[in-house]
XYZ file of C-alpha atoms in Angstrom:
717
model
C 10.392 40.039 -12.252
C 7.511 40.054 -9.891
C 8.112 39.630 -6.076
C 5.977 36.509 -6.037
C 8.135 34.866 -8.748
C 11.337 35.704 -6.806
C 9.933 34.360 -3.681
C 8.885 31.150 -5.467
C 12.443 30.667 -6.967
C 14.071 31.349 -3.540
C 11.853 28.877 -1.825
C 12.426 26.074 -4.367
C 16.054 26.650 -4.444
C 16.293 26.199 -0.631
C 14.195 22.985 -0.956
C 16.573 21.701 -3.568
C 19.557 22.552 -1.526
C 18.178 20.761 1.554
C 17.491 17.697 -0.542
C 20.856 17.831 -2.165
C 22.769 18.087 1.242
C 20.608 15.220 2.670
C 21.433 13.001 -0.170
C 25.103 13.844 -0.078
C 25.410 13.045 3.582
C 23.586 9.681 3.170
C 25.584 8.643 0.027
C 29.158 9.834 1.023
C 29.279 9.234 4.766
C 31.194 6.030 5.627
C 32.256 4.987 9.048
C 30.626 8.028 10.565
C 27.632 8.715 12.630
C 24.943 9.818 10.360
C 21.669 11.414 11.829
C 18.415 10.077 10.615
C 17.265 13.630 10.145
C 19.204 13.689 6.880
C 17.182 10.851 5.496
C 13.932 12.662 6.466
C 15.218 15.894 4.927
C 16.307 14.050 1.559
C 12.873 12.392 1.413
C 10.715 15.437 2.056
C 12.654 17.762 -0.233
C 12.443 15.062 -3.066
C 8.725 14.620 -2.495
C 8.083 18.324 -2.663
C 9.987 18.809 -5.929
C 8.405 15.642 -7.449
C 4.911 16.728 -6.652
C 5.380 20.432 -7.578
C 7.094 19.902 -10.932
C 6.837 16.282 -12.237
C 3.287 15.538 -11.196
C 2.166 18.885 -12.584
C 3.903 18.256 -15.881
C 2.112 14.912 -16.137
C -1.317 16.497 -15.183
C -1.077 19.415 -17.517
C 1.098 18.235 -20.487
C 0.519 14.490 -20.610
C -2.977 13.723 -19.281
C -4.401 17.213 -19.782
C -6.912 16.974 -16.822
C -10.185 18.574 -17.742
C -12.147 20.375 -15.035
C -15.109 20.690 -17.224
C -15.510 17.001 -17.970
C -17.918 15.191 -15.546
C -16.525 12.252 -13.755
C -18.271 8.850 -13.319
C -19.195 9.894 -9.720
C -21.188 12.883 -11.041
C -22.714 11.100 -14.132
C -23.548 7.786 -12.462
C -24.147 8.850 -8.911
C -26.289 6.053 -7.289
C -25.272 6.533 -3.559
C -23.880 3.057 -3.353
C -20.518 2.770 -5.316
C -20.692 5.957 -7.454
C -20.843 9.015 -5.153
C -19.138 12.475 -5.637
C -17.036 12.693 -2.508
C -15.253 15.740 -1.004
C -11.646 15.792 -2.166
C -10.296 15.686 1.481
C -12.365 12.757 2.357
C -11.385 10.918 -0.812
C -7.710 11.660 -0.266
C -8.108 10.002 3.172
C -9.935 7.110 1.698
C -7.567 6.514 -1.093
C -4.450 6.805 1.093
C -5.906 4.492 3.801
C -6.896 1.934 1.111
C -3.491 1.829 -0.656
C -1.394 2.011 2.646
C -1.450 -1.604 3.924
C 1.298 -3.803 5.263
C 3.808 -3.023 2.571
C 5.088 0.537 3.561
C 5.415 -0.578 7.189
C 6.966 -4.119 6.802
C 8.786 -4.110 3.543
C 11.371 -1.332 4.415
C 12.033 -2.911 7.689
C 13.031 -6.184 6.159
C 14.945 -4.460 3.415
C 17.128 -2.822 6.145
C 19.074 -6.054 6.128
C 20.872 -4.735 2.949
C 21.525 -1.393 4.717
C 19.683 1.807 4.770
C 20.902 3.404 1.565
C 19.642 0.931 -1.039
C 16.236 1.129 0.399
C 16.156 4.843 0.753
C 17.277 5.401 -2.943
C 14.489 3.010 -4.170
C 11.635 4.261 -1.938
C 12.220 7.843 -2.965
C 13.311 7.695 -6.606
C 10.812 4.787 -7.200
C 7.778 6.598 -5.915
C 8.501 9.819 -7.782
C 9.149 8.341 -11.240
C 7.155 4.948 -10.931
C 4.792 4.404 -8.067
C 3.002 7.793 -7.921
C 2.911 7.884 -11.705
C 1.261 4.592 -11.978
C -1.413 5.367 -9.472
C -2.064 8.780 -10.989
C -2.305 7.518 -14.608
C -4.328 4.386 -13.761
C -6.867 6.620 -11.947
C -7.100 8.926 -14.889
C -7.761 6.195 -17.459
C -10.224 4.402 -15.217
C -12.050 7.740 -14.507
C -12.400 8.234 -18.230
C -13.946 4.749 -18.528
C -16.595 4.770 -15.910
C -14.386 3.460 -13.187
C -13.596 0.209 -14.996
C -11.201 -2.228 -13.147
C -7.645 -2.716 -14.325
C -8.265 -6.163 -15.719
C -11.418 -5.008 -17.675
C -9.483 -2.039 -19.102
C -6.882 -4.486 -20.270
C -9.421 -6.674 -21.962
C -11.183 -3.725 -23.667
C -8.037 -1.855 -24.732
C -5.466 -4.560 -25.327
C -7.614 -7.383 -26.574
C -9.314 -10.640 -25.401
C -6.034 -12.741 -25.201
C -3.914 -10.415 -23.212
C -6.935 -8.922 -21.365
C -7.982 -12.507 -20.234
C -4.524 -13.025 -18.876
C -4.647 -9.626 -17.144
C -8.024 -10.355 -15.587
C -7.075 -13.752 -14.273
C -3.698 -12.567 -13.001
C -5.106 -9.429 -11.360
C -7.915 -11.288 -9.466
C -5.630 -14.173 -8.349
C -3.051 -11.724 -7.143
C -5.810 -9.670 -5.329
C -6.951 -12.742 -3.357
C -3.403 -13.461 -2.300
C -2.723 -9.863 -1.215
C -6.011 -9.754 0.741
C -5.152 -12.959 2.552
C -1.725 -11.845 3.460
C -2.938 -8.436 4.631
C -5.688 -10.040 6.737
C -3.124 -12.472 8.256
C -1.010 -9.617 9.411
C -4.138 -8.038 11.018
C -4.964 -11.192 12.842
C -1.339 -11.677 14.076
C -1.295 -8.133 15.332
C -4.698 -8.174 17.115
C -4.647 -11.738 18.514
C -4.675 -11.517 22.374
C -4.537 -7.695 22.176
C -7.703 -6.290 23.848
C -6.395 -2.705 23.469
C -5.982 -2.915 19.711
C -9.212 -4.943 19.200
C -11.335 -2.433 21.180
C -9.784 0.563 19.657
C -10.123 -0.636 16.060
C -13.664 -1.891 16.753
C -14.663 1.557 17.779
C -13.618 3.065 14.504
C -16.699 1.357 12.885
C -19.490 3.225 14.782
C -17.356 6.372 14.761
C -17.132 6.012 10.847
C -20.941 5.378 10.688
C -21.641 8.517 12.652
C -19.360 10.517 10.475
C -20.911 9.096 7.251
C -24.486 10.104 8.296
C -23.192 13.457 9.598
C -21.850 14.331 6.197
C -24.781 12.796 4.299
C -27.723 13.684 6.277
C -27.064 15.951 9.294
C -24.510 18.486 7.954
C -23.759 17.859 4.356
C -20.343 19.069 3.103
C -19.088 20.049 6.641
C -15.880 18.186 6.442
C -14.061 20.343 8.966
C -16.765 19.757 11.592
C -16.993 16.078 11.204
C -13.175 15.802 11.085
C -12.842 17.440 14.494
C -15.574 15.194 15.881
C -14.059 12.051 14.362
C -10.498 12.812 15.614
C -11.757 13.543 19.155
C -13.688 10.277 19.195
C -10.747 8.407 17.791
C -8.382 9.728 20.441
C -10.906 8.737 23.120
C -11.176 5.316 21.616
C -7.353 4.902 21.731
C -7.084 6.033 25.468
C -10.138 3.919 26.272
C -8.488 0.825 24.644
C -5.840 0.984 27.190
C -8.297 1.349 29.977
C -10.267 -1.654 28.594
C -7.072 -3.725 28.462
C -6.418 -3.122 32.160
C -10.091 -3.705 33.224
C -12.358 -6.708 33.714
C -13.517 -6.163 30.171
C -10.095 -7.229 28.786
C -11.356 -10.825 28.298
C -14.259 -9.656 26.214
C -11.821 -8.098 23.689
C -9.141 -10.726 23.876
C -9.986 -12.747 20.841
C -8.520 -15.879 19.494
C -7.067 -15.865 15.956
C -9.996 -18.053 14.598
C -12.509 -15.579 16.124
C -10.771 -12.608 14.546
C -10.983 -14.471 11.171
C -14.748 -14.727 11.408
C -15.045 -11.015 12.347
C -12.759 -9.958 9.704
C -14.618 -11.822 6.874
C -17.984 -10.501 8.153
C -16.672 -6.989 8.294
C -15.124 -7.299 4.817
C -18.435 -8.505 3.432
C -20.604 -5.767 5.143
C -18.022 -3.055 4.120
C -18.119 -4.089 0.440
C -21.857 -3.930 0.023
C -22.875 -0.883 2.139
C -23.027 2.494 0.428
C -19.552 3.803 0.112
C -20.376 7.088 1.905
C -21.761 5.234 4.930
C -18.682 3.258 6.227
C -15.893 2.762 3.867
C -14.995 6.387 2.960
C -15.494 7.977 6.484
C -13.581 5.038 8.185
C -10.706 5.301 5.796
C -10.754 9.123 6.182
C -10.801 8.730 10.006
C -7.904 6.242 10.096
C -5.807 8.589 7.879
C -5.621 11.075 10.637
C -4.135 8.511 12.975
C -1.805 7.228 10.190
C -0.532 10.536 9.063
C -0.496 11.948 12.594
C 1.527 9.181 13.908
C 4.041 9.237 10.991
C 4.204 13.065 11.173
C 4.921 12.941 14.938
C 7.556 10.329 14.234
C 9.205 12.632 11.749
C 9.094 15.452 14.311
C 10.485 13.081 16.872
C 13.453 12.247 14.504
C 14.114 15.956 14.223
C 13.797 16.537 17.861
C 16.030 13.738 19.165
C 18.212 13.279 16.032
C 18.807 9.621 16.446
C 21.797 8.022 14.586
C 21.408 5.558 11.840
C 23.178 2.574 13.410
C 22.580 0.114 10.530
C 25.373 0.210 7.883
C 24.726 2.140 4.697
C 25.278 -1.028 2.647
C 25.795 -4.404 4.579
C 27.685 -7.361 3.419
C 24.441 -9.260 2.876
C 23.770 -6.947 -0.035
C 26.549 -8.531 -2.075
C 26.471 -12.154 -0.587
C 22.791 -12.747 -0.792
C 22.715 -15.039 2.185
C 20.897 -12.741 4.631
C 19.094 -14.279 7.583
C 15.986 -12.025 7.158
C 15.390 -12.984 3.527
C 17.757 -14.838 1.000
C 18.640 -13.263 -2.371
C 21.032 -10.571 -3.644
C 20.289 -6.852 -3.504
C 19.172 -6.957 -7.132
C 16.407 -7.944 -7.550
C 15.098 -8.838 -4.052
C 15.515 -5.448 -2.194
C 13.062 -3.966 -4.788
C 10.604 -6.819 -4.371
C 10.813 -6.634 -0.528
C 10.111 -2.958 -0.278
C 7.224 -3.133 -2.804
C 4.369 -0.765 -1.643
C 6.590 1.969 -0.416
C 7.854 2.696 -3.979
C 5.718 0.798 -6.508
C 2.674 -1.482 -5.871
C 0.350 -3.211 -8.233
C -2.227 -3.299 -5.463
C -2.561 0.453 -5.773
C -3.573 0.076 -9.319
C -6.557 -1.898 -8.203
C -7.645 0.750 -5.821
C -7.029 3.470 -8.503
C -9.402 1.619 -10.875
C -11.698 0.443 -8.072
C -13.358 2.632 -5.448
C -11.514 5.877 -6.136
C -12.530 6.583 -9.746
C -16.190 6.083 -8.738
C -15.844 8.759 -6.095
C -13.740 11.590 -7.404
C -15.599 14.853 -7.972
C -13.248 16.458 -10.601
C -10.631 15.211 -12.992
C -8.303 18.022 -11.712
C -8.257 16.229 -8.301
C -6.541 13.118 -9.788
C -3.149 14.748 -9.325
C -3.696 15.325 -5.603
C -5.337 12.013 -4.830
C -3.333 9.693 -7.243
C 0.118 11.142 -7.005
C -0.171 12.885 -3.597
C -1.410 9.880 -1.682
C 1.402 7.774 -2.986
C 3.893 10.226 -1.864
C 2.297 10.021 1.594
C 2.729 6.292 1.614
C 6.326 6.563 0.588
C 6.855 8.861 3.480
C 5.501 6.125 5.746
C 8.015 3.668 4.131
C 10.861 6.051 4.824
C 9.828 6.415 8.424
C 9.659 2.630 8.769
C 13.202 2.319 7.307
C 14.376 4.962 9.913
C 12.770 3.161 12.754
C 14.597 -0.103 11.679
C 17.825 1.555 11.154
C 18.229 3.421 14.423
C 17.988 0.372 16.751
C 20.979 -1.774 17.544
C 21.850 -3.840 14.447
C 22.419 -6.841 16.522
C 18.893 -6.471 18.040
C 17.527 -6.043 14.456
C 18.965 -9.294 13.299
C 17.990 -11.220 16.494
C 14.347 -10.166 15.916
C 14.105 -10.728 12.271
C 16.143 -13.931 11.926
C 14.102 -17.249 12.213
C 14.487 -19.384 15.338
C 16.042 -22.122 13.242
C 18.897 -19.862 12.525
C 19.527 -18.221 15.933
C 17.824 -20.686 18.398
C 15.413 -19.915 21.174
C 17.634 -18.544 23.929
C 19.301 -15.174 24.199
C 22.723 -16.915 24.703
C 22.401 -18.795 21.347
C 21.019 -15.748 19.631
C 23.860 -13.528 20.867
C 26.491 -16.011 19.557
C 24.907 -16.462 16.189
C 24.243 -12.714 15.521
C 27.899 -11.898 16.738
C 29.215 -14.327 14.198
C 27.409 -12.215 11.506
C 29.397 -9.225 12.521
C 26.706 -7.492 14.749
C 27.663 -8.055 18.481
C 24.971 -7.853 21.091
C 25.067 -9.500 24.575
C 22.544 -11.766 26.028
C 21.794 -9.212 28.703
C 21.072 -6.581 26.112
C 18.665 -8.846 24.253
C 16.848 -9.635 27.559
C 16.731 -5.964 28.495
C 15.338 -4.955 25.053
C 12.409 -7.323 25.701
C 11.914 -6.133 29.238
C 11.798 -2.462 28.131
C 8.739 -3.060 25.950
C 7.110 -5.465 28.404
C 7.561 -8.618 26.293
C 8.846 -12.038 27.358
C 11.208 -12.135 24.359
C 11.962 -10.310 21.131
C 13.794 -13.211 19.511
C 12.591 -14.176 16.076
C 9.768 -11.685 16.044
C 9.760 -11.807 12.271
C 7.514 -10.034 9.786
C 8.847 -6.481 10.359
C 5.996 -5.097 12.551
C 7.549 -5.732 15.939
C 10.926 -4.214 14.694
C 9.032 -1.075 13.642
C 7.351 -0.962 16.980
C 10.672 -1.132 18.710
C 12.101 1.780 16.638
C 8.940 3.826 17.220
C 9.053 3.222 20.966
C 12.755 4.255 21.041
C 11.993 7.672 19.334
C 8.894 8.424 21.168
C 10.259 7.368 24.558
C 13.179 9.805 24.143
C 10.668 12.596 23.126
C 8.803 11.857 26.436
C 11.914 11.760 28.674
C 13.152 8.280 28.259
C 9.992 6.412 29.612
C 6.916 4.827 28.430
C 8.659 2.477 26.062
C 6.288 -0.444 26.606
C 3.346 1.982 26.090
C 4.716 3.241 22.772
C 5.651 -0.235 21.653
C 2.130 -1.591 22.102
C 0.676 1.642 20.646
C 2.708 0.980 17.501
C 1.514 -2.654 17.223
C -2.011 -1.514 17.375
C -1.378 1.428 14.931
C 0.062 -1.113 12.396
C -3.094 -3.189 12.699
C -5.340 -0.183 11.983
C -2.994 0.725 9.064
C -3.474 -2.599 7.443
C -7.125 -3.181 8.086
C -8.250 -0.298 5.946
C -6.499 -2.023 2.942
C -8.456 -5.126 3.678
C -11.990 -3.551 3.571
C -11.206 -1.374 0.463
C -9.532 -4.368 -1.168
C -12.612 -6.567 -0.574
C -14.808 -4.102 -2.374
C -12.344 -3.755 -5.313
C -12.208 -7.522 -5.496
C -15.990 -7.461 -5.851
C -15.697 -4.943 -8.722
C -12.991 -7.165 -10.475
C -15.169 -10.216 -10.055
C -18.173 -8.373 -11.442
C -16.184 -7.177 -14.462
C -14.887 -10.625 -15.023
C -18.360 -12.284 -14.759
C -19.858 -9.450 -16.778
C -18.123 -10.698 -19.865
C -20.197 -13.891 -19.612
C -23.420 -12.485 -18.035
C -23.995 -8.752 -18.776
C -25.923 -7.811 -15.610
C -22.822 -8.325 -13.592
C -21.081 -5.325 -15.382
C -23.570 -3.132 -13.442
C -21.534 -2.953 -10.195
C -24.534 -1.830 -8.284
C -26.901 -4.705 -9.392
C -27.978 -6.008 -6.033
C -27.870 -9.836 -6.698
C -24.492 -9.531 -8.377
C -23.286 -7.202 -5.638
C -24.049 -9.686 -2.838
C -22.927 -12.794 -4.723
C -19.574 -11.432 -5.776
C -18.851 -9.859 -2.355
C -19.686 -13.189 -0.755
C -17.384 -15.053 -3.201
C -14.425 -12.721 -2.743
C -14.678 -12.915 1.044
C -15.043 -16.684 0.980
C -11.831 -16.986 -1.140
C -9.514 -14.892 0.948
C -11.319 -15.994 4.158
C -10.710 -19.681 3.302
C -6.971 -19.112 2.849
C -6.812 -17.024 5.960
C -8.688 -19.612 8.004
C -6.460 -22.387 7.031
C -3.422 -20.269 7.577
C -4.449 -19.432 11.104
C -4.979 -23.042 12.012
C -2.048 -24.540 10.030
C 1.279 -22.685 10.451
C 2.484 -24.075 7.081
C -0.815 -23.999 5.283
C -3.396 -21.724 3.855
C -2.248 -18.272 3.109
C 1.079 -19.098 4.791
C 1.575 -21.345 1.732
C 1.321 -18.417 -0.604
C 3.055 -15.788 1.581
C 6.413 -16.277 -0.277
C 4.925 -15.119 -3.516
C 3.267 -11.972 -2.007
C 6.051 -9.453 -2.992
C 6.522 -10.848 -6.453
C 2.801 -11.042 -7.173
C 2.433 -7.367 -6.117
C 5.224 -6.185 -8.445
C 3.939 -8.334 -11.306
C 0.563 -6.708 -10.976
C 2.401 -3.248 -11.163
C 3.685 -4.575 -14.505
C 0.250 -5.305 -15.772
C -0.807 -1.703 -14.605
C 2.073 -0.028 -16.375
C 1.584 -2.064 -19.488
C -2.077 -0.991 -19.718
C -1.183 2.670 -19.007
C 1.547 2.585 -21.665
C -0.898 1.166 -24.282
C -3.502 3.663 -23.531
C -0.974 6.590 -23.783
C -0.023 5.298 -27.178
C -3.746 4.672 -28.364
C -4.943 7.994 -27.094
C -2.394 10.041 -29.196
C 0.147 10.520 -26.442
C 2.926 8.419 -28.061
C 5.601 11.057 -27.330
C 4.744 10.749 -23.595
C 4.661 6.931 -23.501
C 8.042 6.937 -21.756
C 6.353 8.236 -18.615
C 5.012 4.730 -17.941
C 7.122 2.840 -20.399
C 10.450 3.378 -18.527
C 8.938 2.288 -15.136
C 7.457 -0.751 -16.982
C 10.787 -1.718 -18.424
C 12.495 -1.401 -15.014
C 9.690 -3.297 -13.101
C 9.509 -6.073 -15.739
C 13.243 -6.486 -15.549
C 13.315 -6.645 -11.729
C 10.296 -8.795 -11.188
C 10.792 -11.356 -13.914
C 14.303 -11.794 -12.759
C 13.178 -12.419 -9.232
C 10.550 -14.776 -10.610
C 13.091 -16.707 -12.542
C 15.391 -16.992 -9.522
C 12.567 -18.115 -7.176
C 11.687 -20.844 -9.691
C 15.021 -22.061 -10.991
C 17.732 -20.989 -8.447
C 19.891 -23.829 -7.210
C 20.112 -22.171 -3.713
C 17.292 -23.932 -1.604
C 16.922 -20.636 0.324
C 15.916 -18.838 -2.887
C 14.646 -21.378 -5.364
C 11.170 -23.123 -4.735
C 11.876 -26.205 -6.750
C 15.401 -26.663 -5.327
C 13.840 -26.280 -1.764
C 11.425 -28.921 -2.825
C 14.064 -31.277 -3.854
C 16.158 -30.783 -0.616
C 13.191 -31.543 1.533
C 12.058 -34.412 -0.684
C 15.633 -35.951 -0.387
C 15.489 -35.494 3.431
C 12.023 -37.322 3.595
C 13.529 -40.147 1.611
C 16.345 -40.275 4.182
C 14.008 -40.072 7.035
C 15.300 -36.706 8.287
C 13.253 -33.707 9.564
C 14.670 -30.167 8.580
C 13.662 -26.819 10.033
C 11.268 -25.176 9.889
C 9.430 -28.521 9.853
C 9.046 -30.288 13.282
C 7.459 -33.526 12.172
C 7.354 -35.712 8.975
C 4.055 -34.453 8.206
C 5.388 -30.819 8.162
C 8.162 -32.070 5.801
C 5.521 -33.224 3.310
C 3.728 -29.843 3.783
C 6.848 -27.872 2.946
C 7.412 -30.082 -0.133
C 3.767 -29.365 -1.200
C 4.149 -25.561 -0.484
C 7.429 -25.299 -2.377
C 5.824 -27.022 -5.403
C 2.704 -24.769 -5.305
C 4.783 -21.615 -4.871
C 7.051 -22.475 -7.636
C 4.183 -23.300 -10.103
C 2.206 -20.159 -8.987
C 5.333 -18.022 -9.567
C 5.842 -19.468 -13.005
C 2.252 -19.183 -14.024
C 1.955 -15.627 -12.942
C 5.156 -14.616 -14.717
C 3.945 -16.279 -17.915
C 0.592 -14.389 -17.691
C 2.464 -11.084 -17.222
C 4.782 -11.757 -20.151
C 1.696 -12.521 -22.205
C 0.089 -9.107 -21.191
C 3.367 -7.164 -21.967
C 3.667 -8.827 -25.234
C 0.176 -8.267 -26.362
C 0.473 -4.682 -25.155
C 3.557 -4.200 -27.280
C 1.674 -5.704 -30.210
C -1.279 -3.278 -29.903
C 1.136 -0.327 -29.529
C 3.051 -1.238 -32.707
C -0.176 -1.863 -34.560
C -1.497 1.618 -33.604
C 1.708 3.364 -34.596
C 1.612 1.680 -38.063
C -2.250 1.813 -38.623
C -3.876 4.198 -36.084
C -7.213 4.030 -37.919
C -7.676 0.385 -36.644
C -7.432 1.414 -33.034
C -10.478 2.230 -30.908
C -10.735 3.805 -27.522
C -13.381 2.805 -24.996
C -13.703 6.172 -23.266
C -17.050 7.111 -21.966
C -18.766 10.032 -23.887
C -17.857 13.553 -22.894
C -20.443 15.190 -20.560
C -20.127 18.735 -19.243
C -19.682 18.862 -15.544
C -21.965 20.997 -13.300
C -19.743 20.615 -10.224
C -17.382 23.399 -9.102
C -14.839 22.130 -6.677
C -10.955 22.833 -6.081
C -8.290 20.657 -7.501
C -6.070 20.734 -4.205
C -6.693 20.703 -0.575
C -6.950 24.522 -0.413
C -8.744 26.455 -3.027
C -6.857 29.000 -5.152
C -8.041 32.592 -5.663
C -9.283 31.588 -9.109
C -11.160 28.596 -7.775
C -12.788 30.613 -5.010
C -13.919 33.233 -7.561
C -15.266 30.541 -9.845
C -17.224 29.004 -6.938
C -18.581 32.476 -5.864
C -19.641 33.076 -9.509
C -21.414 29.726 -9.741
C -23.389 30.344 -6.641
C -24.358 33.832 -7.591
C -25.723 32.572 -11.004
C -26.864 29.210 -9.889
C -25.065 27.716 -12.913
C -23.324 24.854 -11.060
C -23.348 22.590 -8.034
C -20.893 23.955 -5.484
C -20.434 21.507 -2.652
C -20.399 22.871 0.875
C -17.026 23.710 2.198
C -15.711 24.515 -1.205
């Protein structure tokens, strides 16, 4: 046996042992102090094994990625939407685009059930479902000239199921964009530090885009160093601005932020992808991964204890104050993006397939970026689980449940079994320079408190307020990149949808269609955002309760399309790769939809909530969260809308799955009747590595191509 093989076996055996020990400690420890480092160890070891073995199996045996086949970016390069992009920049863009609010907020909220259920789903879910979905969707979209998920469904499943998928996907996309934008507005409102720093990423990204395109093509390392240096300067300068006379200029009201966000979304969706979108996402990835990486190192350095229970009583009772519902199915719905996300399928069939240089890079970009996002989710769960559980519930429970004073909050939280004194609640707020931390719902403030606790210990116990506000700004940057990429993808989806009626729209770079559809998408999510900012119970706030379910229903559409395409393309024996995740996701999400529509618990069921509030209106009573009778009527309307939307989306997804099953059965019985809509095979002239670092073989191939001038070898390869 060769030395290299022995070394490989030893390394992967050690990785497996680290993961096994980490999982054992997390699963078996009860009533003991468990270090958060074991959670990090279990996650990283599992990710490494999943990427090395499972993703390679899918790439080589199932999809059979072909390095000699030209991608749409190469064949259709127009410098606007189709553009062969360096794999490192594209990985940054894809990760930044998919990593929105979900991996930061969902795991924090799911900590209500304890740290163990969330950890299991985040890690197992991403390896066997989320990363698989992203990778397979990216592959099939790349083979179809970058077609959107809905359009692939229409072409491969049929007009009936395809129409349901198109409508569902676009409607869900608008809801997701509105929710993501609302989180950004809430994070940046009255925050000059965050607003300035994030605004500065735009000119920095433009500089990087022109540097790579015009000044020094292909010099990714150079532009990376310049971009990171300028980003760090912008972060430091943001704090200076916040403490200077310029603070007022960058202290924006929510309504002003809405206008700027919509304008930015429109411009980012129509500019050439190399100019702003790709370099800005690549730039933000350094901050995202850098911060999460430092957080992981901080956990290893200070070894904080997981103070939340492994499994709380709320997991079985289903009456948690953070969100109502039992562990199954709602912990899976709440975590969403950290394990499996339908939104990712829209990016994987949106911007990314139009930019990827080689098919062989699909594994790194599709599977690898999703593992990176899952790592973010794990660190968010760690941050929520190391703080005092009493503080966690005081921050995440609504004011209607715990009151508005530290005395009331202390009493209520203690009655739940998590003791914390009024003095401790007041001190926690003082530590991060906030007037109060009570009912700071949504997950983001809790994550910021956890981050500040870890980083402050690394820096000697001080700077908690600095790290808290840094984390808040970091979260806003994290989420904004999903808004700009999502808007561009929404434009692609609308163009595909309208292209079925008027063919010029199918050309995604047709200027009139490009502008009209971009404006329409921005107007739709911008309207819901504007109303939501001005009416606490209106606009996107009205649809916020269906955010998680909508996202997971969209994942069911993506997995159904992938399973159908695996069957139709002669890969029937591998259909379980996406078929099993589809069965699980459909079971979980449709169960959640059923409960949200028909549950007799007003905290869970939309229609039951409507009935309770309508009865109170008839009796002349005002129930929280309403403060006036007008609010009561708004709650009744919102509950009705949410119930109807949940039911309609669930029906659409059932139609898609049923139609997919029909097509699969028909293909198995009569394969001659099936047709695939793949783009014709064209030989690739680009030579580029499959991973971040080229192998010896890839270096030799590039040198040979340069020597004979037989292929295009991008600089830096």
